[in-house]
Short mmCIF file of C-alpha atoms in Angstrom, two decimals:
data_model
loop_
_atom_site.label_atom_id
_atom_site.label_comp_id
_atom_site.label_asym_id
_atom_site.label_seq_id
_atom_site.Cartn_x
_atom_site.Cartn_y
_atom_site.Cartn_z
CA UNK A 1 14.07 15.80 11.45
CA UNK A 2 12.56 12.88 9.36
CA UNK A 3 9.93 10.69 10.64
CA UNK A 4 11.16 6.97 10.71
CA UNK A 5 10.20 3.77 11.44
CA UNK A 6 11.38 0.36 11.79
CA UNK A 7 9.66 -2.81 10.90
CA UNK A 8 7.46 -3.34 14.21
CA UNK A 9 7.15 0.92 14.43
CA UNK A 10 8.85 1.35 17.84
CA UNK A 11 11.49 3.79 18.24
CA UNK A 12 14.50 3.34 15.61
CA UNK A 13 16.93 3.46 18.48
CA UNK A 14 15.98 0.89 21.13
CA UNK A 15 17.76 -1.99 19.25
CA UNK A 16 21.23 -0.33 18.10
CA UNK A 17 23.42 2.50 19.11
CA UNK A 18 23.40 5.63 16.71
CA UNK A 19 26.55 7.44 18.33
CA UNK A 20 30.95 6.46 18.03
CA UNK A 21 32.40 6.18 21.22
CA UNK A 22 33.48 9.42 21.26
CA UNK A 23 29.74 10.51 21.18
CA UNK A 24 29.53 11.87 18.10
CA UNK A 25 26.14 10.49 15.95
CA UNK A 26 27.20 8.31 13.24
CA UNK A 27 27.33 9.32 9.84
CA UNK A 28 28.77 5.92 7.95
CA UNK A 29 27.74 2.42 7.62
CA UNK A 30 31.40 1.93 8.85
CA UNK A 31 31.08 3.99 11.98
CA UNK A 32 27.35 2.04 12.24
CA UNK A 33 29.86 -1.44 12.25
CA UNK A 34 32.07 -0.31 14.59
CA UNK A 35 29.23 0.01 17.53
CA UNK A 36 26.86 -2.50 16.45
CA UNK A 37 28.94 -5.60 15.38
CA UNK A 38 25.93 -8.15 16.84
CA UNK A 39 23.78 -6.36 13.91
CA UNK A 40 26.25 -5.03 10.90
CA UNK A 41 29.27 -6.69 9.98
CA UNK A 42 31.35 -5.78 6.67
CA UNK A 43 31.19 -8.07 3.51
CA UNK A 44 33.85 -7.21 1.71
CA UNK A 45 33.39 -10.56 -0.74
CA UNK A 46 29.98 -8.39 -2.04
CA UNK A 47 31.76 -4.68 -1.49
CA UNK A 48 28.66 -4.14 0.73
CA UNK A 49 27.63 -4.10 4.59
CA UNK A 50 25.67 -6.98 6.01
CA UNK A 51 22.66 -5.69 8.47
CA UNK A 52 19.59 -6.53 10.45
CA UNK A 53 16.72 -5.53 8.12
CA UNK A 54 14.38 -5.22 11.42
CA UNK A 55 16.72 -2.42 12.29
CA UNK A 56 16.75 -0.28 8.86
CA UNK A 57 14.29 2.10 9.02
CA UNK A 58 11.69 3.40 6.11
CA UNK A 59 10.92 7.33 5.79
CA UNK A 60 7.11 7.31 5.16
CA UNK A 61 6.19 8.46 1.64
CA UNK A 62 9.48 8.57 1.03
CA UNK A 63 9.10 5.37 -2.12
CA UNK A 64 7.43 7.00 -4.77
CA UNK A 65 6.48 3.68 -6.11
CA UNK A 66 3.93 3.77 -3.34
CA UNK A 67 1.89 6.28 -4.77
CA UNK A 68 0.72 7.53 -1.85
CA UNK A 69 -1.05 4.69 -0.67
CA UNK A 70 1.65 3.76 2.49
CA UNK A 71 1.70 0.25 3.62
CA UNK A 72 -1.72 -0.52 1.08
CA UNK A 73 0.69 -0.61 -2.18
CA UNK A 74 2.98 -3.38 -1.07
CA UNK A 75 -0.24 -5.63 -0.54
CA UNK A 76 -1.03 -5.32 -4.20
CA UNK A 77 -1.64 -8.78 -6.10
CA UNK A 78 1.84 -7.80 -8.56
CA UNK A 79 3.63 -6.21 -5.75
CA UNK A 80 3.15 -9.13 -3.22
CA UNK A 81 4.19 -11.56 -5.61
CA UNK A 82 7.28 -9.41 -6.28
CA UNK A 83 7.91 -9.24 -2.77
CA UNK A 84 7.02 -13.30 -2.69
CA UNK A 85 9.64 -13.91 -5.23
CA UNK A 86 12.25 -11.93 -3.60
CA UNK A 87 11.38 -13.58 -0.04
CA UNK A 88 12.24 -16.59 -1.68
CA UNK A 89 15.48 -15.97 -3.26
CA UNK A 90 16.19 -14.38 0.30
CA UNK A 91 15.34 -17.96 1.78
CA UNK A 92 16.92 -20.00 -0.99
CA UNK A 93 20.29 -18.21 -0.36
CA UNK A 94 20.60 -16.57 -3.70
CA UNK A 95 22.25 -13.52 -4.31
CA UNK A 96 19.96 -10.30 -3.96
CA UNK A 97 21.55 -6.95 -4.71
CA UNK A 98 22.25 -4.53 -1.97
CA UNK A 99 19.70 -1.95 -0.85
CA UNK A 100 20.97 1.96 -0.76
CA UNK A 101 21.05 3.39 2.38
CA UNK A 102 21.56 7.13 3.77
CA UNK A 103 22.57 7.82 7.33
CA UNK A 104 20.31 9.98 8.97
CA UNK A 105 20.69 11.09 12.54
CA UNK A 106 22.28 8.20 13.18
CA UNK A 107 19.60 5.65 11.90
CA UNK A 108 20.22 3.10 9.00
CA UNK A 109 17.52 4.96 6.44
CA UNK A 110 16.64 2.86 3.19
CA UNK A 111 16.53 4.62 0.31
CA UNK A 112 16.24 2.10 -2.57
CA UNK A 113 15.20 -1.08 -2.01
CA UNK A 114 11.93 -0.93 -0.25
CA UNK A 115 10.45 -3.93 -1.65
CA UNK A 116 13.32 -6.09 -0.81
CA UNK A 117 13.34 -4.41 2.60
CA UNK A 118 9.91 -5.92 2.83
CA UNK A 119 10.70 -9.40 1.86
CA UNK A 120 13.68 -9.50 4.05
CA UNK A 121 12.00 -8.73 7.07
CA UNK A 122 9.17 -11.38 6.22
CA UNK A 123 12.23 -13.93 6.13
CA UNK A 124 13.30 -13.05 9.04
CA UNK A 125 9.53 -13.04 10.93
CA UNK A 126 9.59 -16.26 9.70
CA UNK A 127 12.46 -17.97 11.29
CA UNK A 128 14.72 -17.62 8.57
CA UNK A 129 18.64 -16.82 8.09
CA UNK A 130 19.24 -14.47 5.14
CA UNK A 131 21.85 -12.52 4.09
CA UNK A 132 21.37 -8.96 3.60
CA UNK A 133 23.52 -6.77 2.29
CA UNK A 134 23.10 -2.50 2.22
CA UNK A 135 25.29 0.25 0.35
CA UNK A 136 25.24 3.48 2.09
CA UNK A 137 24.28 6.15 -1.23
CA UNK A 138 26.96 8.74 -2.10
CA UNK A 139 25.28 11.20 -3.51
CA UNK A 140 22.99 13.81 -2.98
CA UNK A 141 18.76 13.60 -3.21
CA UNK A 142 18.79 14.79 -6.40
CA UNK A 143 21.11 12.43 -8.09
CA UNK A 144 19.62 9.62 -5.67
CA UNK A 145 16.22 10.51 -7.32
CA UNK A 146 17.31 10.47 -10.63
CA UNK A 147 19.18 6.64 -10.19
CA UNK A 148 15.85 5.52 -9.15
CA UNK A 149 14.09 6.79 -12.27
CA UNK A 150 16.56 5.23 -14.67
CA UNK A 151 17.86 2.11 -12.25
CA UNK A 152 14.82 0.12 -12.72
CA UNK A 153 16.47 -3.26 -11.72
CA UNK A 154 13.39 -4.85 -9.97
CA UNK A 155 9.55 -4.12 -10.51
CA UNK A 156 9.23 -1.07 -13.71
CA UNK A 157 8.01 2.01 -12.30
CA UNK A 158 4.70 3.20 -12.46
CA UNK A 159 4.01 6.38 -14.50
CA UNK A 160 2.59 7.69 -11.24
CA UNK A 161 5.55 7.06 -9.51
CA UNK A 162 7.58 8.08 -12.37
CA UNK A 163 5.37 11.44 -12.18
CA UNK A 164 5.81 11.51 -8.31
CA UNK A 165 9.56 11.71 -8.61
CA UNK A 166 9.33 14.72 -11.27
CA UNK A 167 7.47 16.27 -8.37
CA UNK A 168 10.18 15.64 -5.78
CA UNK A 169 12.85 16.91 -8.04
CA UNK A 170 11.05 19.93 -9.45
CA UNK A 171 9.00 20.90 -6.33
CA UNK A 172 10.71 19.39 -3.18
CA UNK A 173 14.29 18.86 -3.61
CA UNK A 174 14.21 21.67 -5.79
CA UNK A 175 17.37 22.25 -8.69
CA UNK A 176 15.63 21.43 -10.82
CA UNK A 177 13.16 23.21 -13.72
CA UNK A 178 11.05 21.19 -16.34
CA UNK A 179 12.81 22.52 -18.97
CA UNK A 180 16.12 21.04 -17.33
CA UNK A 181 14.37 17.40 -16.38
CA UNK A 182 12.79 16.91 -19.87
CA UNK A 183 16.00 17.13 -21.70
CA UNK A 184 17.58 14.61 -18.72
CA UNK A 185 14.98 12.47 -19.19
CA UNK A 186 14.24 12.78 -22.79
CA UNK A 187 10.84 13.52 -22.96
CA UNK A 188 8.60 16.70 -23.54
CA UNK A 189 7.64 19.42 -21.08
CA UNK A 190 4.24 18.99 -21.59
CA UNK A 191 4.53 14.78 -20.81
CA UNK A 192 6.51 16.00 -17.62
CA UNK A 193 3.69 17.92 -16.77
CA UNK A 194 1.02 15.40 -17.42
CA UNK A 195 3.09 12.39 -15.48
CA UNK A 196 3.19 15.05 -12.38
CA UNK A 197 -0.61 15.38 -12.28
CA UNK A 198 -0.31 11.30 -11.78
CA UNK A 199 -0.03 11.35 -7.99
CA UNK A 200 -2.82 13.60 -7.38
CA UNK A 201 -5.59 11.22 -8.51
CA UNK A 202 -7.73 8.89 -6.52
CA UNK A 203 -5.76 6.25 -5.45
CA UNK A 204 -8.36 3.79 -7.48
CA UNK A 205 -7.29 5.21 -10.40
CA UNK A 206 -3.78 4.95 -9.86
CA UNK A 207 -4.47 1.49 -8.87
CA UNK A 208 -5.78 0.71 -12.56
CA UNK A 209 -2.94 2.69 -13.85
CA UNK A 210 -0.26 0.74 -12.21
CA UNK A 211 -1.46 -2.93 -13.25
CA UNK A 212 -1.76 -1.70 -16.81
CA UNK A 213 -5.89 -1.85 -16.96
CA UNK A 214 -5.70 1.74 -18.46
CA UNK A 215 -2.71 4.03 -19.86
CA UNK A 216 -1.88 7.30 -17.82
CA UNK A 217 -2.76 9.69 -20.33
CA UNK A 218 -6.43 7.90 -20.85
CA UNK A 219 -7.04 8.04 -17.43
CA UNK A 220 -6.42 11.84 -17.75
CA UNK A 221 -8.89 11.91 -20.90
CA UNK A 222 -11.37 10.45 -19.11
CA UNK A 223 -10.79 13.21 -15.78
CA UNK A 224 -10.62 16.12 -18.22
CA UNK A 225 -13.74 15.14 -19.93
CA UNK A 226 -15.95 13.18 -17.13
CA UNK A 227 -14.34 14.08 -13.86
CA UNK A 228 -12.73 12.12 -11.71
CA UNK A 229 -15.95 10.23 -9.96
CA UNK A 230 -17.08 9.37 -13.54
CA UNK A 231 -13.94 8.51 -14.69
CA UNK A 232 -14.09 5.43 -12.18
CA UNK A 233 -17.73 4.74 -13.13
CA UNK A 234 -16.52 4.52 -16.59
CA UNK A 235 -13.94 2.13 -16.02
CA UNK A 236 -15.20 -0.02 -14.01
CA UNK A 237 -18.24 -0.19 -16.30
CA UNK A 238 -15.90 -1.02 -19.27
CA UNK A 239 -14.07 -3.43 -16.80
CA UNK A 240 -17.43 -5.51 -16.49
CA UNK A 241 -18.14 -5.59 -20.48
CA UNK A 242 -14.59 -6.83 -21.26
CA UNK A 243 -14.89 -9.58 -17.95
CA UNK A 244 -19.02 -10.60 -19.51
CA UNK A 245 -17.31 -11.08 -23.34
CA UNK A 246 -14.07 -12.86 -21.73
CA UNK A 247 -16.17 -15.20 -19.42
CA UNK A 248 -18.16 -16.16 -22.58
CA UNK A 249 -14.82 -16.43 -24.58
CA UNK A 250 -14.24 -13.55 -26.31
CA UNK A 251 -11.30 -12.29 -27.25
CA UNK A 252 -10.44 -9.07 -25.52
CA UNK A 253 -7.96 -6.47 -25.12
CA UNK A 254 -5.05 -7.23 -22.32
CA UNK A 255 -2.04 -5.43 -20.93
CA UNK A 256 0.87 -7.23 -21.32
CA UNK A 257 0.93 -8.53 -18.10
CA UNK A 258 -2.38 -10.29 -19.21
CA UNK A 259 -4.73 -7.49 -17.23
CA UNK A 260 -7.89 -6.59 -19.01
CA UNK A 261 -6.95 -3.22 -20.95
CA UNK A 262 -9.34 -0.71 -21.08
CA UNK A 263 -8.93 1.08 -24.36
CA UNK A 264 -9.88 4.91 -25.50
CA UNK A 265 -12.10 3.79 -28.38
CA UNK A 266 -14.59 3.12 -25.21
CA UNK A 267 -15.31 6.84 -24.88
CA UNK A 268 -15.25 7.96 -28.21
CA UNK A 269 -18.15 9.91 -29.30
CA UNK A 270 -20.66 7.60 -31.18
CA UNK A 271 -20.06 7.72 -35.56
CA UNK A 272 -22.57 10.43 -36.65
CA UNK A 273 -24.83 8.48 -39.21
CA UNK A 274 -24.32 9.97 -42.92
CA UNK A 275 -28.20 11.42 -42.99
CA UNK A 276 -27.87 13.75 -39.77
CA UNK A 277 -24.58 14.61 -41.68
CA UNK A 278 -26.28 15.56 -44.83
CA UNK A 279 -29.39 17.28 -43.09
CA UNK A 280 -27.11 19.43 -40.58
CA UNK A 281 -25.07 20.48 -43.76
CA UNK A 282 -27.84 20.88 -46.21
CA UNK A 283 -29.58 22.97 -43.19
CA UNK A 284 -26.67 25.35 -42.41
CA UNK A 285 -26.44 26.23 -45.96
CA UNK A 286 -29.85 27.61 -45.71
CA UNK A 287 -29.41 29.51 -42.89
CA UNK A 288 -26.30 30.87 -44.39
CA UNK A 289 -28.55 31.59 -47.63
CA UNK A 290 -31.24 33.00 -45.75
CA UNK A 291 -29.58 34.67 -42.86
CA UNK A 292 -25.94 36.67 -44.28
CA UNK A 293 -28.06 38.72 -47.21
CA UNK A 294 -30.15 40.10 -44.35
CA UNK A 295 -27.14 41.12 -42.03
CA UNK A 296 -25.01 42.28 -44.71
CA UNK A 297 -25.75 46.15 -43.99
CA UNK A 298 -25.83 45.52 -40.54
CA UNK A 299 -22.67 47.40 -38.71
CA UNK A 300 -21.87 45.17 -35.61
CA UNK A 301 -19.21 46.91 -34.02
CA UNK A 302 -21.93 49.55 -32.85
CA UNK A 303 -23.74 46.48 -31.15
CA UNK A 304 -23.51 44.75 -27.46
CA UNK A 305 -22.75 41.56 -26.98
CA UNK A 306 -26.15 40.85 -25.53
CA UNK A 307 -28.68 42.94 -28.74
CA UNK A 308 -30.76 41.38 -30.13
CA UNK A 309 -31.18 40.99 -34.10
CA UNK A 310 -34.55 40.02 -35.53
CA UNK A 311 -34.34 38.21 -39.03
CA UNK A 312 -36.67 36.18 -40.90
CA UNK A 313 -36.45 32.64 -42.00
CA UNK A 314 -39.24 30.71 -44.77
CA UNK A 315 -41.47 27.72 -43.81
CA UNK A 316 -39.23 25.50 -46.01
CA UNK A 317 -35.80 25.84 -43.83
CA UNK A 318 -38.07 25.78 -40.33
CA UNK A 319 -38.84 22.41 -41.84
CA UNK A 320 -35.19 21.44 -42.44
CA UNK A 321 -34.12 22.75 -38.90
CA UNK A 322 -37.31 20.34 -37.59
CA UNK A 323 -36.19 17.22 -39.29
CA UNK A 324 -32.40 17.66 -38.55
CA UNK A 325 -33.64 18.07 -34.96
CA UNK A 326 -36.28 14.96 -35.09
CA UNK A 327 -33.23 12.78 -36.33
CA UNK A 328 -30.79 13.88 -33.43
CA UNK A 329 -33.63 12.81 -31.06
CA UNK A 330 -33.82 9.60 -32.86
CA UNK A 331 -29.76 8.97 -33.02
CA UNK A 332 -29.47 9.58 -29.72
CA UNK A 333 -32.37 7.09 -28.47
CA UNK A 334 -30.56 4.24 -30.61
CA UNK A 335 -27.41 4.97 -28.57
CA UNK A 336 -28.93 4.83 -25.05
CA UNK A 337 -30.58 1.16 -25.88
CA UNK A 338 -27.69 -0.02 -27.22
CA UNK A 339 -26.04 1.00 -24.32
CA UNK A 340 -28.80 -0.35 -22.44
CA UNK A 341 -28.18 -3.48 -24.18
CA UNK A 342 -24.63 -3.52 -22.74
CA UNK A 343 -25.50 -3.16 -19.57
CA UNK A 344 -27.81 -5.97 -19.40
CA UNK A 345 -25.58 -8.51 -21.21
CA UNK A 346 -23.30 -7.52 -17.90
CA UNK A 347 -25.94 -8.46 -15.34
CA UNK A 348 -27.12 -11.76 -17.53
CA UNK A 349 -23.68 -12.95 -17.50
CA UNK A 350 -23.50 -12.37 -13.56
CA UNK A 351 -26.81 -13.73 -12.82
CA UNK A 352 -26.91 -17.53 -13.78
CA UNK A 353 -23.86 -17.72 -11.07
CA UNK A 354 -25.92 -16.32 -8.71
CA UNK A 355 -29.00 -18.49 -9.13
CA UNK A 356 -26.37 -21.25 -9.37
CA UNK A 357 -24.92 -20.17 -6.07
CA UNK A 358 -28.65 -19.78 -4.55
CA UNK A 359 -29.83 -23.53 -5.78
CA UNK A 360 -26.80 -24.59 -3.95
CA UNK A 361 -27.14 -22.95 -0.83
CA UNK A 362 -30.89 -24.45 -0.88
CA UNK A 363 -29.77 -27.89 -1.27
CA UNK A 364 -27.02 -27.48 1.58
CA UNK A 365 -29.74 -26.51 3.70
#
């Protein structure tokens, strides 16, 4: 038995009538008509049913788009104006594609559509008369699943809730292997498996992921390398460097939906200068000089793991191995004040606003 709700959460049944006359519950849209003409009626001009959309019902977690965040995704700056947009088209009287619907124990149960679902019902809580038309799906979960992943009609999908539906159809709905859904979807096993690690992250990640801030597989990077705690710091660090330069008017990388775009050149390791090259190279030649002549009758299959092997080095390569570790000391100095430097050029840009807002506030009072 699926949990379901309707748009005010009260039980799915206290509006409409789920059973035929006969008693049986309903299993069609049609049978659905036939008892509850004040709240479906055919519409044979659009091949489709016309229905209540306070009455359909939503199975929670059902949308992958959601990506696990619930009711929290559809309040999203891109998704609410989606929704906003769709509202209006509702209100203006223009056509809107059906939802997809399932029958389940005799409740109207939307399937695709969730985001027009949405805007519908805010039409309606606001006094409006809209026409809204369903399709009831005929075909199973799997199939279902799979026209979601290539329909695509309205708002893209996310990668996570791309990677969410390769869990569905792998691991819930089952029928499925990876080796089956990579050749369906034309992609490799190993980017299935990546895009199914998606919905498992911190929802603030998969925030950033879905309004194009940062690609999937950087985010991942970053959560392989850092963790997932210090993958956020690092983002929203990076976040505050690209807002500093745009605010001053610097051009800066953006997502095509004009986001700030966080890029992987912010994490790669720091260009080793060409003298700590030379010195580590010039240094492991020595050892290799100094070290392999004095091993070479040394039989090290007879030896544990943890023996130890006393060799002997000269004055002049201790003195290499010194400098090469003096100039890693220094490198690595130069790279915490310059990112020092970074950080501060965030805080200066933030704090003339500030003082700004304080002067103000004193000459209010």
């Amino acid at each position: 038995m699926e949990t379901l709700k309707t748009a005010n959460n009260a039980n799915v049944t206290s509006k409409f009538s789920n059973t035929t006359g006969s008693g049986k519950v309903i299993s069609t849209l049609k049978q659905f008509r036939d008892v509850n003409l004040g709240l479906c009626q055919s519409a044979p001009d659009f091949n489709a049913f016309l229905i209540d959309p306070t009455i359909v019902a939503i199975t929670p977690g059902f949308n992958t788009r959601e990506m696990g965040m619930g009711e929290e995704y559809y309040l999203l700056p891109e998704v609410a104006e989606h929704i906003h947009n769709i509202k209006m088209a509702y209100i203006n009287g223009d056509y809107v594609e059906p939802i997809k619907v399932v029958i389940v124990d005799g409740v109207v149960t939307v399937r695709q559509g969730h985001c027009r679902l949405h805007a519908a019902r805010e039409a309606v809580s606001e006094g409006h008369q809209i026409t809204f038309l369903c399709n009831q799906l005929k075909m199973d979960e799997v199939d279902a699943e799979m026209q979601t992943l290539n329909g695509n009609k309205g708002m893209a999908l996310s990668p996570v809730a791309i990677g969410a539906s390769y869990l569905r159809l792998i691991n819930t709905l089952g029928g499925m292997t990876l080796e089956s859904l990579a050749i369906r979807e034309n992609r490799q096993v190993s980017s299935i498996r990546q895009m199914m690690r998606l919905p498992g992250l911190p929802v603030e990640l998969k925030k950033y992921i879905h309004s194009g801030v940062v690609s999937y597989f950087f985010v991942l990077e970053l959560v392989d390398s850092l963790g997932e705690s210090k993958a956020i710091e690092h983002i929203r660090t990076q976040l505050e460097v690209l807002q500093a330069s745009a605010d001053r008017g610097i051009k800066v990388p953006r997502s095509s939906n004009g986001a700030l775009r966080v890029r992987p050149s912010t994490i790669k390791s720091p260009r080793v200068p060409p003298t700590l090259a030379t010195q580590a190279v010039e240094s492991i030649k020595m050892l290799n000089e100094q070290f392999f002549p004095q091993l070479k009758d040394v039989d090290f299959t007879t030896f544990d793991s943890d023996k130890e092997i006393t060799i002997s080095i000269s004055l002049k390569t201790l003195n290499m191995l010194q400098t090469v570790r003096d100039t890693i000391s220094e490198v690595a100095a130069k790279q915490l004040r310059k990112e020092e430097r970074k950080r501060l050029k965030v805080q200066d840009e933030s704090e003339p606003e500030s003082d700004d807002q304080q002067e103000h506030d004193q000459t209010a009072a």
